[in-house]
Every structure is written in C-alpha cells, then in structure tokens.
CSV table of C-alpha atoms in Angstrom, one decimal:
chain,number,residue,atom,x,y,z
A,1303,UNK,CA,0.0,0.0,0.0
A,1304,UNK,CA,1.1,3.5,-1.0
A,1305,UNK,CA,-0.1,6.1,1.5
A,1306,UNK,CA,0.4,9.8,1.7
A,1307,UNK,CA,1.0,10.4,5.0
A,1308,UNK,CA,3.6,12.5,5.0
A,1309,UNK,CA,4.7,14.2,8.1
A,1310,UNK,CA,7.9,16.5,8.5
A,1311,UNK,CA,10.8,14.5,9.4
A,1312,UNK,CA,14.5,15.4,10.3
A,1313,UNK,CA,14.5,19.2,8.6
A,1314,UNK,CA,12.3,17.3,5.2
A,1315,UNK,CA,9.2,19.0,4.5
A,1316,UNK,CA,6.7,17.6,2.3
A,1317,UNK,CA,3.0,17.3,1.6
A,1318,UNK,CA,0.6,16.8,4.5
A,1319,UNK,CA,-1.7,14.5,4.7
A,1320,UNK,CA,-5.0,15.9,3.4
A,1321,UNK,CA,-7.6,17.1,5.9
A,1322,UNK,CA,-11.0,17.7,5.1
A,1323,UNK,CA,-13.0,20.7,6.6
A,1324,UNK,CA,-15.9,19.3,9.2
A,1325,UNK,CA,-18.0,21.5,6.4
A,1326,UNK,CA,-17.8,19.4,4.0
A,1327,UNK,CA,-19.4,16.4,5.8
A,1328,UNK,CA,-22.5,19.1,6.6
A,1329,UNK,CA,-21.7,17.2,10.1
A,1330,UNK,CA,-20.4,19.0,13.1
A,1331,UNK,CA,-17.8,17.2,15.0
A,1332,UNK,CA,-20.1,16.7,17.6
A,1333,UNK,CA,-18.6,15.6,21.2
A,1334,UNK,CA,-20.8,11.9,20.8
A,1335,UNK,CA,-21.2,11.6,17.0
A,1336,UNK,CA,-23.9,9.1,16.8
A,1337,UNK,CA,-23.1,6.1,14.3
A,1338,UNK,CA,-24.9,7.6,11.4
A,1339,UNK,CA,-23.0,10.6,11.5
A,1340,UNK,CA,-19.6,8.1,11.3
A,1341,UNK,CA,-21.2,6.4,8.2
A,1342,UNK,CA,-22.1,10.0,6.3
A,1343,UNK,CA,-18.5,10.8,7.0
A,1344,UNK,CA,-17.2,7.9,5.5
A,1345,UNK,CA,-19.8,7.9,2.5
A,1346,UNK,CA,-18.9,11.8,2.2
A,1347,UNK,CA,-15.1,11.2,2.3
A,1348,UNK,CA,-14.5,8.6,-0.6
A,1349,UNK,CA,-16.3,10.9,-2.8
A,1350,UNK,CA,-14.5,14.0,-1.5
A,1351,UNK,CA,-10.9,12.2,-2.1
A,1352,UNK,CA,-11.5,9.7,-5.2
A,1353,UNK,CA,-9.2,9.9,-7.9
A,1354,UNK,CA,-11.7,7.8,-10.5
A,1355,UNK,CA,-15.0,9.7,-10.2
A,1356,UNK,CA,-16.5,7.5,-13.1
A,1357,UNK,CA,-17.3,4.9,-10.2
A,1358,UNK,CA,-19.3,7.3,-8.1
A,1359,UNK,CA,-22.2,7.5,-10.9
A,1360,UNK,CA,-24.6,6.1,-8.5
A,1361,UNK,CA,-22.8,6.9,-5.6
A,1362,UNK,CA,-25.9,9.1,-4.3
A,1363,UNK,CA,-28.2,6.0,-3.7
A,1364,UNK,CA,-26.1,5.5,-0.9
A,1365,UNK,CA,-26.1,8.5,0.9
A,1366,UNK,CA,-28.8,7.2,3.1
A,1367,UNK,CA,-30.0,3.8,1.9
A,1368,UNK,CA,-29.0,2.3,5.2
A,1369,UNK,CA,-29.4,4.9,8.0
A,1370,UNK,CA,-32.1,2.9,9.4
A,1371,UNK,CA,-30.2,-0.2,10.0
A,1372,UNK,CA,-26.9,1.9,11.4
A,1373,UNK,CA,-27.7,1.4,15.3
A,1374,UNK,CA,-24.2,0.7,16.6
A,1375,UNK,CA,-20.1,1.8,15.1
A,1376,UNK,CA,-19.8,-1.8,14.0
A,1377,UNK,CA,-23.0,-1.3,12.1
A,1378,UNK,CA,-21.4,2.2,10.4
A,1379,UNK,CA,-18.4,0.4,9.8
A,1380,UNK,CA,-20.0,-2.7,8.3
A,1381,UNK,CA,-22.6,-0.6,5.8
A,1382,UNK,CA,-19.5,2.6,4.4
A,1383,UNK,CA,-17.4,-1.2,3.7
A,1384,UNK,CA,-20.5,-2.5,1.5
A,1385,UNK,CA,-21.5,0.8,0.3
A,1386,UNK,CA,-17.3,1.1,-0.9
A,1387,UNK,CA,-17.3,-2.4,-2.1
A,1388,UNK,CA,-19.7,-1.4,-5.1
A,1389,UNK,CA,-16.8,1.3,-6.6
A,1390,UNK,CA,-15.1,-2.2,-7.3
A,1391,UNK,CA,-11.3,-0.7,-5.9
A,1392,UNK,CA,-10.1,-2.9,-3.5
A,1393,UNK,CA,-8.0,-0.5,-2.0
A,1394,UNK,CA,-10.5,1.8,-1.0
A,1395,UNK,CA,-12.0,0.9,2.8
A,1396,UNK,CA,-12.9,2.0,6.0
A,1397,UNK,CA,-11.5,0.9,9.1
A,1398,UNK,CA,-13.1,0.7,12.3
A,1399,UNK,CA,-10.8,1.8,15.5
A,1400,UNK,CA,-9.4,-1.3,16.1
A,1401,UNK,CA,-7.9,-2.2,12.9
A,1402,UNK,CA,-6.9,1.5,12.5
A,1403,UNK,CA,-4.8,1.3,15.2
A,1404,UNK,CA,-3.5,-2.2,14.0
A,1405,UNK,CA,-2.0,-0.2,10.9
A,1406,UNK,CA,-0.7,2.6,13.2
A,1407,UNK,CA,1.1,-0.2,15.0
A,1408,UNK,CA,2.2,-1.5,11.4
A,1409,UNK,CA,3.3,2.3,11.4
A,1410,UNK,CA,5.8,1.4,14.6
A,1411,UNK,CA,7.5,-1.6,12.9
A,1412,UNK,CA,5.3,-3.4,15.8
A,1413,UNK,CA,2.1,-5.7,14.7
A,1414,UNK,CA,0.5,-8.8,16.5
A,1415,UNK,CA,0.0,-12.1,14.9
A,1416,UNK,CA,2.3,-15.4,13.9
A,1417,UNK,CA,4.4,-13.7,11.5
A,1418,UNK,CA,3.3,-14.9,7.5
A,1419,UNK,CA,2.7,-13.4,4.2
A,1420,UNK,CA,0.1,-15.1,2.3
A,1421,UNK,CA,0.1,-14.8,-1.6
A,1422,UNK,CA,-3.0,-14.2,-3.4
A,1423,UNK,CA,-3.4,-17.3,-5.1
A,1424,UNK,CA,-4.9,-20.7,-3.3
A,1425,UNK,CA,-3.4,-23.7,-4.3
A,1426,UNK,CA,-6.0,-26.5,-6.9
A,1427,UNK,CA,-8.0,-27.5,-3.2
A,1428,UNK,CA,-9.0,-23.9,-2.7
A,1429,UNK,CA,-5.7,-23.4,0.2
A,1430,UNK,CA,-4.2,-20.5,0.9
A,1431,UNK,CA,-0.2,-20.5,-0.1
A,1432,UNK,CA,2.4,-18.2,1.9
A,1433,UNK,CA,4.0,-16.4,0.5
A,1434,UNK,CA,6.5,-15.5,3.1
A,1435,UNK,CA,7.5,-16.7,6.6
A,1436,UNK,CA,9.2,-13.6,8.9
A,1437,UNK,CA,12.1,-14.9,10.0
A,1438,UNK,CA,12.4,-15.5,13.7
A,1439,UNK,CA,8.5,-15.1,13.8
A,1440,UNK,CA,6.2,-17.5,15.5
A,1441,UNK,CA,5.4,-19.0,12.5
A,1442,UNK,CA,9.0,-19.7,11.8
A,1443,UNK,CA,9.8,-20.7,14.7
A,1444,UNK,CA,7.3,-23.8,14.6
A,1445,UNK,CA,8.7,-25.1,11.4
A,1446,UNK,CA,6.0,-23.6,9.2
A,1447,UNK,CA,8.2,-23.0,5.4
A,1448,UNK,CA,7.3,-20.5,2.4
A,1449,UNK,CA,5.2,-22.7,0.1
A,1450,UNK,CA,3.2,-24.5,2.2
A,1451,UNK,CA,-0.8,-23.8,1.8
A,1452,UNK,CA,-3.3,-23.0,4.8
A,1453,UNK,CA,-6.2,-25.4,5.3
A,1454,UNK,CA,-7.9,-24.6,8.4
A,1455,UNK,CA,-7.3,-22.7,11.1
A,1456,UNK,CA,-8.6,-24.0,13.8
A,1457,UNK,CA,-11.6,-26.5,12.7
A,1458,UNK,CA,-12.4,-23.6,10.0
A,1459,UNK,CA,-11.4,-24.5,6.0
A,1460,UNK,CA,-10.5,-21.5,4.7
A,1461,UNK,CA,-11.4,-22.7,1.4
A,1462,UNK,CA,-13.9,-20.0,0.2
A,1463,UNK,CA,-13.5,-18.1,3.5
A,1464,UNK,CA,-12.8,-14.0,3.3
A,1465,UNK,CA,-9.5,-13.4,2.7
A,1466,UNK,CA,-10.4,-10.8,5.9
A,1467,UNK,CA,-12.0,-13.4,8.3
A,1468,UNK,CA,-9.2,-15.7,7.9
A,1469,UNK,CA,-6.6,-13.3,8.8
A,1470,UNK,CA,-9.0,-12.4,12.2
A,1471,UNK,CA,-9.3,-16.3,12.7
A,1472,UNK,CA,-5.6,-16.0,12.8
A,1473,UNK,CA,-4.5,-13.3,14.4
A,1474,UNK,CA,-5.3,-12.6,17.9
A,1475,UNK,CA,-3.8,-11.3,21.5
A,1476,UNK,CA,0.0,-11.9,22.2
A,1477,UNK,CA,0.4,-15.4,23.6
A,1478,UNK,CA,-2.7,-17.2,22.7
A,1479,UNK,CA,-2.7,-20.2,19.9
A,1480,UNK,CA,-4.1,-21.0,17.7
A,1481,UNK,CA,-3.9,-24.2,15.5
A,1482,UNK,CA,-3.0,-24.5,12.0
A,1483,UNK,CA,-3.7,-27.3,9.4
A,1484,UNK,CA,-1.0,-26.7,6.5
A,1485,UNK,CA,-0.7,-29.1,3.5
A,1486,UNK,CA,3.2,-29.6,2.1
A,1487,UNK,CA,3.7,-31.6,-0.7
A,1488,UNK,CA,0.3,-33.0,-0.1
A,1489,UNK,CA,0.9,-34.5,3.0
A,1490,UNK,CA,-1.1,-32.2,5.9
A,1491,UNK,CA,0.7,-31.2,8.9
A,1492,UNK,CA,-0.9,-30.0,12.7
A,1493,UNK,CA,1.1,-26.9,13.9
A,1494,UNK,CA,-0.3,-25.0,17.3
A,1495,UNK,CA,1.3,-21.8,17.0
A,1496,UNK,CA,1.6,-19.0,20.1
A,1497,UNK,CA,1.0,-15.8,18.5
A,1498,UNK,CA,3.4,-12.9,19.7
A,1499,UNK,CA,4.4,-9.5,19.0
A,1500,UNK,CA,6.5,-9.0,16.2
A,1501,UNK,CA,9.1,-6.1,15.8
A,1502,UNK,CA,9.8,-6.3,11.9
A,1503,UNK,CA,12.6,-4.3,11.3
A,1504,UNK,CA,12.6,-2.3,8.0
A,1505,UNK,CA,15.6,-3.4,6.6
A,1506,UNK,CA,18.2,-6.2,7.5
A,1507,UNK,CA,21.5,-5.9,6.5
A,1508,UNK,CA,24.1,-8.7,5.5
A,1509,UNK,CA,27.2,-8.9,3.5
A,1510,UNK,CA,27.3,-11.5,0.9
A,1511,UNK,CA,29.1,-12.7,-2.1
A,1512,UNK,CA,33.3,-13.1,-2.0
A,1513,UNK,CA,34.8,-11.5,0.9
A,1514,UNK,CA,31.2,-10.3,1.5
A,1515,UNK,CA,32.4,-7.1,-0.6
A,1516,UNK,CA,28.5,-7.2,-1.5
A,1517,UNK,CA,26.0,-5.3,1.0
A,1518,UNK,CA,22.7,-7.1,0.7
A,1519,UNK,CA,19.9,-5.1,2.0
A,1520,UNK,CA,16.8,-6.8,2.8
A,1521,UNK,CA,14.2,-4.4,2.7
A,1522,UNK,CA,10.7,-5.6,4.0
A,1523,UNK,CA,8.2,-2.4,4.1
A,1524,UNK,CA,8.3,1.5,3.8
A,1525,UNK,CA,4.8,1.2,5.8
A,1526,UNK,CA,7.6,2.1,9.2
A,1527,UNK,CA,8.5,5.9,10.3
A,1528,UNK,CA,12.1,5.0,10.6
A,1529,UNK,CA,12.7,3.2,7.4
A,1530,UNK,CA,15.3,5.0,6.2
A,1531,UNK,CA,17.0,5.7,9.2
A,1532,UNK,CA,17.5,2.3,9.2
A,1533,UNK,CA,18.7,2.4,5.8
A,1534,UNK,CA,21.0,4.8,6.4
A,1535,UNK,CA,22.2,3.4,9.4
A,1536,UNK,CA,23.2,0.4,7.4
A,1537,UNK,CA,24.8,2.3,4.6
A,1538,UNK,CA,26.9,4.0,7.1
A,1539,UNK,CA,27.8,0.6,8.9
A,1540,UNK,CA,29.0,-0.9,5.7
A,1541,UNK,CA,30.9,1.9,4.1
A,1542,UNK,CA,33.1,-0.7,3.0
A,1543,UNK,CA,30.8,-2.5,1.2
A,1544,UNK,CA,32.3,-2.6,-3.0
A,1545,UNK,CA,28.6,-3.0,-4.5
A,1546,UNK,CA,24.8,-2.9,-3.0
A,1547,UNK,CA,21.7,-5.0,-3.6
A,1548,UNK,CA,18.2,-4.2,-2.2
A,1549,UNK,CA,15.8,-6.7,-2.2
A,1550,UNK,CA,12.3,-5.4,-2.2
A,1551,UNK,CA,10.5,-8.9,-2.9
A,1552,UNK,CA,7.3,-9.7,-1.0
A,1553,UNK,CA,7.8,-5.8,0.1
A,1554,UNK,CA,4.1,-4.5,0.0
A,1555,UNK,CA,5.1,-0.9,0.1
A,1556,UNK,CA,4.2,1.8,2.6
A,1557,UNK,CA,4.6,5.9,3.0
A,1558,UNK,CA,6.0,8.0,-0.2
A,1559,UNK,CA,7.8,9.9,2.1
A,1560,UNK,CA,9.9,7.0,3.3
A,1561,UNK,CA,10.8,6.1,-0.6
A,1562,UNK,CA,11.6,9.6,-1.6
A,1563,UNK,CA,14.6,9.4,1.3
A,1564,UNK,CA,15.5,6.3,0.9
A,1565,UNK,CA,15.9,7.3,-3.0
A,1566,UNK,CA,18.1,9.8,-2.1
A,1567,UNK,CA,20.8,8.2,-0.4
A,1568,UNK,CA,20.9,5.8,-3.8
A,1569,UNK,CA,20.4,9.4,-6.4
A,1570,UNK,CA,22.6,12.2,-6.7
A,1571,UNK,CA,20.9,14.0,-9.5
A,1572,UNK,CA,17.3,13.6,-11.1
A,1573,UNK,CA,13.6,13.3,-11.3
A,1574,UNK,CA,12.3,10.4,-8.3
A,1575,UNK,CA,8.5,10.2,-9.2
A,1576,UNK,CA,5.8,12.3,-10.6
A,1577,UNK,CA,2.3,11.9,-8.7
A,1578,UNK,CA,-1.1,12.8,-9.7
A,1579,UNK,CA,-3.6,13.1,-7.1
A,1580,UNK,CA,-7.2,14.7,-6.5
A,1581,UNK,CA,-7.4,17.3,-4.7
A,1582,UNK,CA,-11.1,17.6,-2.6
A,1583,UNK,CA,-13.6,19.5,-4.9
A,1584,UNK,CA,-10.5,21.3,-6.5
A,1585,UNK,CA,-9.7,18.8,-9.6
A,1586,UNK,CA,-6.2,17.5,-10.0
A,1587,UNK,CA,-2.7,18.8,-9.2
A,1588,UNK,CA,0.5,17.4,-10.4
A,1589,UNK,CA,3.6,16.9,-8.4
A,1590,UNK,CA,7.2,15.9,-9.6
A,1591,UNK,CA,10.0,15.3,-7.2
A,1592,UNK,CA,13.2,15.9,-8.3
A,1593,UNK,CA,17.1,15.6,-6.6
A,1594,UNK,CA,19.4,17.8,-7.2
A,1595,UNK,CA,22.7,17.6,-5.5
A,1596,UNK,CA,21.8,19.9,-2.1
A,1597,UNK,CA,18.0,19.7,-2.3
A,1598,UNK,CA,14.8,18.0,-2.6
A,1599,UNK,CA,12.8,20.2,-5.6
A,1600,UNK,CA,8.8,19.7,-5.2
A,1601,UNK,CA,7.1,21.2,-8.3
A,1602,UNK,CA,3.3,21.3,-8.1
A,1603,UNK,CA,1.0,22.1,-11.1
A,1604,UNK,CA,-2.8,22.8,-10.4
A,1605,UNK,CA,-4.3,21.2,-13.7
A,1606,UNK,CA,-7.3,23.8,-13.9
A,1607,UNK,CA,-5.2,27.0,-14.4
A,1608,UNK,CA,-2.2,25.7,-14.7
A,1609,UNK,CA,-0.3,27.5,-12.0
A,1610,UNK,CA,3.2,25.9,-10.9
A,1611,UNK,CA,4.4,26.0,-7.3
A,1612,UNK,CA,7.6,25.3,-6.9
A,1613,UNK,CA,9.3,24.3,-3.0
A,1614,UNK,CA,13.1,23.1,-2.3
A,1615,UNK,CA,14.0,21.8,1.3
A,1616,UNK,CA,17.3,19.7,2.5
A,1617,UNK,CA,17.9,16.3,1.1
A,1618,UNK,CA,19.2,13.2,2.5
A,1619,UNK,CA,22.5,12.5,2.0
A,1620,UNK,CA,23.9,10.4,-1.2
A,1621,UNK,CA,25.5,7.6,0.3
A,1622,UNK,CA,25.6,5.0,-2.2
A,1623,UNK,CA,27.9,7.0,-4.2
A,1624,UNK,CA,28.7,5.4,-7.3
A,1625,UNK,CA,28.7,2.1,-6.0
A,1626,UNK,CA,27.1,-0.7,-8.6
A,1627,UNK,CA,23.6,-1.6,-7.3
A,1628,UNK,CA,20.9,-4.4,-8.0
A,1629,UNK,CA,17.1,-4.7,-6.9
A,1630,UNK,CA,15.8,-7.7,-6.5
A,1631,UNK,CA,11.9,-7.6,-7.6
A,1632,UNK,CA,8.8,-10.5,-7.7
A,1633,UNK,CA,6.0,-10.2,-8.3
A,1634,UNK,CA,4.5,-9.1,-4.5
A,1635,UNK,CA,7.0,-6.0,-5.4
A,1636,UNK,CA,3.9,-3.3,-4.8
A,1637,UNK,CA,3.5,0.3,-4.9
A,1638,UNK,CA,6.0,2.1,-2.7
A,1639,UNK,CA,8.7,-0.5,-3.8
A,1640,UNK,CA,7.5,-0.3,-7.7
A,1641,UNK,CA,8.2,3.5,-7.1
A,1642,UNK,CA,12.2,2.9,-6.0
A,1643,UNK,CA,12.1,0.1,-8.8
A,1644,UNK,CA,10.8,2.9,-11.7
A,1645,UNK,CA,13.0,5.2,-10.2
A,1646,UNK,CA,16.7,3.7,-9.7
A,1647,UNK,CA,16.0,2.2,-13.0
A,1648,UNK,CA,15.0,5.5,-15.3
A,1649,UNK,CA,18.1,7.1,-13.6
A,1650,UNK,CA,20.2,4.6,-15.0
A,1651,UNK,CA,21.2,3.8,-11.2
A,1652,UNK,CA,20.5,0.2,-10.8
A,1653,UNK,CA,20.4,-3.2,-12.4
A,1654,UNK,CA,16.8,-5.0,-11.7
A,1655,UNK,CA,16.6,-8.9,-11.6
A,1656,UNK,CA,14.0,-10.8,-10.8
A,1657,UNK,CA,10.2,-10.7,-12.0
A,1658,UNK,CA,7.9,-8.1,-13.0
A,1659,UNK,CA,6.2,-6.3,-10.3
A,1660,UNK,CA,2.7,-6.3,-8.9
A,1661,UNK,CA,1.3,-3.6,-11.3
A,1662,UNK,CA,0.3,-1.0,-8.3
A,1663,UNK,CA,0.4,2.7,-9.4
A,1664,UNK,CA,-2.0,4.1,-7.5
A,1665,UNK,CA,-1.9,5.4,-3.9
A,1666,UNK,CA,-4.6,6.0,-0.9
A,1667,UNK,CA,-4.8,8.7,1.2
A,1668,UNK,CA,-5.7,7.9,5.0
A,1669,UNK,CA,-8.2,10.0,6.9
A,1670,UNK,CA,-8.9,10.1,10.1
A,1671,UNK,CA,-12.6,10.5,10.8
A,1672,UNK,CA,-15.1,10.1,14.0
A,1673,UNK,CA,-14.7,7.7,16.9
A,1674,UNK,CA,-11.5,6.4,16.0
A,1675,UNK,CA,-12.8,5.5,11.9
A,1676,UNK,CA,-10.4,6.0,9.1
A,1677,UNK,CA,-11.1,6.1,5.4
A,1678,UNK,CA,-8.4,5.0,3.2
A,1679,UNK,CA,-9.6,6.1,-0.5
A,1680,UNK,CA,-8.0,5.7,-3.5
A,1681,UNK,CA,-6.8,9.2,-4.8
A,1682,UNK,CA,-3.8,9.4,-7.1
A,1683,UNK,CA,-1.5,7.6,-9.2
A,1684,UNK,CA,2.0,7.9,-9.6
A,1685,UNK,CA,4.3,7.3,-12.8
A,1686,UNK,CA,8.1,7.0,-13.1
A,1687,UNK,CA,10.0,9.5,-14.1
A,1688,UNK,CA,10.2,8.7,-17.8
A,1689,UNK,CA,6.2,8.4,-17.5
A,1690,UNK,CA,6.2,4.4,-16.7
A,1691,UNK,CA,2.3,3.8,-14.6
A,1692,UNK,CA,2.8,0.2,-13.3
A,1693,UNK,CA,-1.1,-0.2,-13.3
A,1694,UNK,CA,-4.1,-0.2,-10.5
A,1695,UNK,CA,-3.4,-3.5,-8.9
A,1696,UNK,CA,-6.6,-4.8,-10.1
A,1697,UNK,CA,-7.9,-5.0,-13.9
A,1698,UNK,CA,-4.3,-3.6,-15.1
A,1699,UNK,CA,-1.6,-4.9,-13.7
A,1700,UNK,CA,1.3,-3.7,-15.7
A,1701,UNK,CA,4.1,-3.5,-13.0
A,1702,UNK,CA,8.0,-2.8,-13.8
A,1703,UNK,CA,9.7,-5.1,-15.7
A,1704,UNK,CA,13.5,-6.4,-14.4
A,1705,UNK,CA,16.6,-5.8,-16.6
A,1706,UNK,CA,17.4,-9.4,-16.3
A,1707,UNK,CA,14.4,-12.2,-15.5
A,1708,UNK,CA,15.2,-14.7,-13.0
A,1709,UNK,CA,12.6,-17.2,-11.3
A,1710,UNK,CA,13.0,-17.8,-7.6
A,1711,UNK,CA,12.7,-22.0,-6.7
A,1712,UNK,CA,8.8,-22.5,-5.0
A,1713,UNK,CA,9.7,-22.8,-1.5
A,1714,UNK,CA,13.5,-21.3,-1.3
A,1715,UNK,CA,13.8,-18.4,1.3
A,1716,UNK,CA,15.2,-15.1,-0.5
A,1717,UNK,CA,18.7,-14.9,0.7
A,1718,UNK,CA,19.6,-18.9,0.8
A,1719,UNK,CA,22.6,-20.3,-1.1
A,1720,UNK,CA,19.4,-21.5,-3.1
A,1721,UNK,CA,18.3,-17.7,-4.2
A,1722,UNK,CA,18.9,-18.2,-7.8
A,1723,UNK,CA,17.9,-14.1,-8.4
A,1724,UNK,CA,20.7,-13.3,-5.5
A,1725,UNK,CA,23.5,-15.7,-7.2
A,1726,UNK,CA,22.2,-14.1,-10.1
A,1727,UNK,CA,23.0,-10.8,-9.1
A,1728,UNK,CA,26.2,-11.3,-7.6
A,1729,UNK,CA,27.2,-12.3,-11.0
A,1730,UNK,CA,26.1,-8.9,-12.7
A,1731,UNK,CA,28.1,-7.0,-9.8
A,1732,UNK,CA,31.2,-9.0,-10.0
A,1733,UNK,CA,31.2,-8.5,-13.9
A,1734,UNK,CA,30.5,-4.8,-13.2
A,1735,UNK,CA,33.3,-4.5,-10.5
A,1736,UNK,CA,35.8,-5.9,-13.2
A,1737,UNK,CA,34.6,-3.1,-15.6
C-alpha cells in the first residue's frame, strides 16, 4: 500500500496528509457523533478524495439507503465497507478503530499475529499459499516454510472463506494459539502456534558474495517511520561494502515519504516520481519530485489553471555514491517499492533482476474520521520518471519489468545459497566490479 501520510521528518518537508474541513461532511464534529453521522463521513469522504469519479455515478443511492439499519459503530463500519465495495477498488476501505490502530502499529514496525505473508493465489484445493515466513516469527519458529498452503485454522477451512476473516481467525492477542492445518507436498501437517508481538525491522543488512564485498539489504516495508533511518544506518555501517543489492521482494510498500529518502541516499541527481492526485472539490494537481545535489525540488502544477508552485527543502544524504547496485523484484514488489524500482532504473542507477512487479500505481490517502474510523480512498496515481504507470493493482496490472528475468525455486527463502535471483546478481556486480 502507497499512502500519503507525510509528516515532516529530520529538517524534510513535504505534503501533509490531506484534511478535510468538518464543512464538507454538513456534520459537526459533535462531542458523541452518533453512528450515522460516522457512516455520512465515510460515504462523504470517498467521494471527497476519489481519484476515479466514473465509479461514483450512483454513488448518491447511498447517501442514506442504510441509516435505518446503522444502530451501533460496528454497524457504520459494516454498511460505508459495502456501500465502498460497489466502486469495485479494492484498496478503497474504512476501518473501524481497532484495525486502524492495527495499521498505526504497522506504522511502529510493531504488529501482532504469527508472522506470514500469504500470496493471493490458493493452491487447486482452494488453500491458501504463503507467500512468506518472517524470520524468527512464531510462525518460523514452529517449522511452518514459504510454500506451504493454509487449510484450516482451527476446525475452519479457509477454502472460500474472506481473505479478511481468515486473517482475524488468525491473528489474535500476544500469547494465545491458535492451530493450524497446512498441507506440504500433499501430505497435511498440525502446527499450534503461540501468537506474539512482532518487531519487523525495516531493513536487514548482511554482506554476501566473496569477501562479502556485496552489501545485501533486505528491505521488508516502507509502511515504518524510521525506514530510512535504518537504511541509512546500514549504509553507514557498511561503508566498505564494494557494491549494493536491495531486495524489495514480498515488500508490499508503505509511505511516499519513506521512498523519496530512501531514494536519495541511492540518487545524486534527477527526477524520483511524478504523482497525480485529487485534490477535494478542486480537480487534480500534479507533483514531480526531483534531486538535485543539495535539495529535494517539489514542483506542483494545479491542472485547472495551470499554475506551478515550486518548493526546495534539505535532502538526504547520497550515500551509495557510485557504488554498482541491483534490486531484487517479484512479483509481490507493490506500490512504494514499484516507485524505487521505476526510479533507480530511469536514472540509470540500478540493475533490476527478478520478476515483474505487482502492477500498483496508485496510492490511498488515509483519513482520520469520527470515533476512531479512518477512510483510506484511492486518490492518485503515480508514474516513473520517464512516464512508466505500473497499473491499478486490479484490472491492469502492468508493474516494472527487471533488466534481467530470474525465477526464484517454489519454496526457497530469498537470501539462501538457493536464491537463484541473489546468485544471479552477484554475477552482474562482479562482472560490473571488473569493468
């Protein structure tokens, strides 16, 4: 997920998250909203922040069509969700408090569950694969492996189950169980797994390759507020390092803010991402970020009338130098990550091996609304800088493609003597090295 939540970190000032006048809602932020006011917010919002009006046509039917059924916040929450799910956009959804401060958590680098990935595929008996096993995770720690496919959890087959209920089945309050039935290679296997809290850092750094001259940085979300402090941190660690490689596989991706930094410490000179983004009852505005060797440059165009708006504030430092670097991409490369994929490679500043990305070039803007609520809504998309859109995640998926296409084995953990795309990029750097 791409978000726009964008607060002013260490001397960089950018873009604040949007917030919408009360007066819009024709609601006043009353001291007890009642739960119809929460679902008028929500209904209000999407169409306030929407960057595809075409699917709010009918979006007035909705405006009250349940009022009389909202009695309770679960009820508001439960009715904006299946009022949104008509716009057919995935991405756009309303969260109730709980699970809005589950992604504020996520925020923290700190969430609660048994530590898996699962891919969006189920295997031919309608199980759920995962994707991805967090190292030193509960999960991992009870021998559960990347490849094998979910059954039940508890006596429940997730076979047709919500994507969404499975995921509550699963998660649950720091050291509880819950019981797992997993199928690998058809045989099923009983796991009782204690869920804990898990503290995923951002990025993991280990030298690899001869002499471990290679820095290999693991790089699992830009959803945390100290991602690329952590990146930098590394960097600074491993100044010795001859050549870099950043893996962004399975990496979902997170805040633009976090990828524009991390960017810089990889770009001395150039154009990171252009974003276009809807702008409440306003139309569009156009934003282009570009490096230049002292600053960050933030050029705005407001589409209607065409006025520009130009901002420069401090950069991060450029820290790779001109060290050879590879990304490592799959196919669960999404959003914030396809933005540092399009970017180091129309600068010309990295190699990418691996598989096409996801196909996610569009963002949501989180907002804050009564009780606790929040309304994420789809509201821009964003292009590389030579004009690349990697698609809407849903009906066009066009993603970014690698320089060099390498499969990764079903079942082989990314940074194993097995990683064919890491041996694969070693070779590039060590060819590059010679010159």
């Amino acid at each position: 997920m791409t978000t726009l939540i964008l607060p002013k970190q260490k001397g960089i000032i950018v873009p604040q998250r949007i917030v919408l006048p009360w007066e819009i809602y024709g609601i006043r932020q009353a001291p007890q909203p009642t739960p119809v006011d929460v679902y008028h917010a929500a209904w209000e919002t999407a169409r306030a922040l929407a960057y595809d009006l075409d699917r709010y046509d009918n979006w007035g039917e909705f405006e009250h069509k349940f009022c009389d059924r909202i009695h309770t916040l679960d009820d508001a929450v439960q009715f904006a969700n299946e009022a949104y799910a008509t716009l057919d956009d995935p991405y756009t959804r309303f969260l109730g408090p709980k699970k809005a401060q589950q992604q504020a958590d996520e925020r923290q680098g700190t969430l609660t569950g048994i530590g898996v990935v699962f891919e969006a595929k189920a295997d031919g008996d309608g199980n759920i694969v995962i994707g991805r096993v967090l190292e030193d995770g509960p999960a991992h720690n009870a021998g559960i492996k990347p490849g094998d496919a979910l059954k039940k959890v508890g006596r429940f087959l997730v076979k047709n189950m919500p994507r969404e209920k499975m995921i509550e089945r699963i998660t649950g309050e720091a050291s509880t169980k819950v019981k797992l039935t997993i199928v690998r290679d058809g045989e099923e296997l009983n796991f009782e797994v204690t869920r804990g809290i898990i503290n995923i850092p951002a990025v993991r750094p280990e030298r690899v390759g001869e002499n471990g001259k290679v820095l290999y940085l693991k790089f699992s979300t830009f959803m945390q507020d100290d991602t690329v402090d952590e990146m930098r941190q590394a960097l600074e660690e491993n100044s010795d390092a001859e050549a870099i490689v950043i893996g962004v596989r399975f990496n979902p991706g997170g805040q633009v803010l976090q990828c524009l930094r991390v960017l810089s410490l990889f770009i001395e000179e150039g154009v990171l991402v252009k974003i276009r983004q809807r702008i409440p009852y306003k139309g569009f505005q156009t934003t282009v970020y570009r490096l230049t060797k002292e600053r960050l440059v933030v050029e705005r165009t407001v589409e209607a009338t065409g006025q520009t708006f130009s901002q420069e504030m401090p950069r991060d430092p450029y820290l790779a130098g001109t060290k050879p670097v590879v990304v490592l991409t799959d196919k669960w490369s999404a959003s914030a990550s396809e933005m540092l994929a399009g970017a180091l490679k129309d600068n010309g500043r990295a190699t990418l091996i691996g598989k096409t990305t996801y196909g996610k070039g569009i963002g949501q803007t989180p907002q804050p609304l009564l009780d606790g609520t929040v309304a994420i809504v789809t509201s821009l998309r964003y292009f590389s800088p030579n004009g690349h859109w990697a698609g809407d995640a849903h009906k066009e998926k066009i993603g970014i493609a690698p320089h060099i296409e390498v499969d990764l084995p079903e079942g082989v953990m990314p940074g194993s003597p097995e990683d064919a795309q890491l041996n694969r990029a070693l070779e590039v750097i060590e060819d590059q090295l010679k010159g």
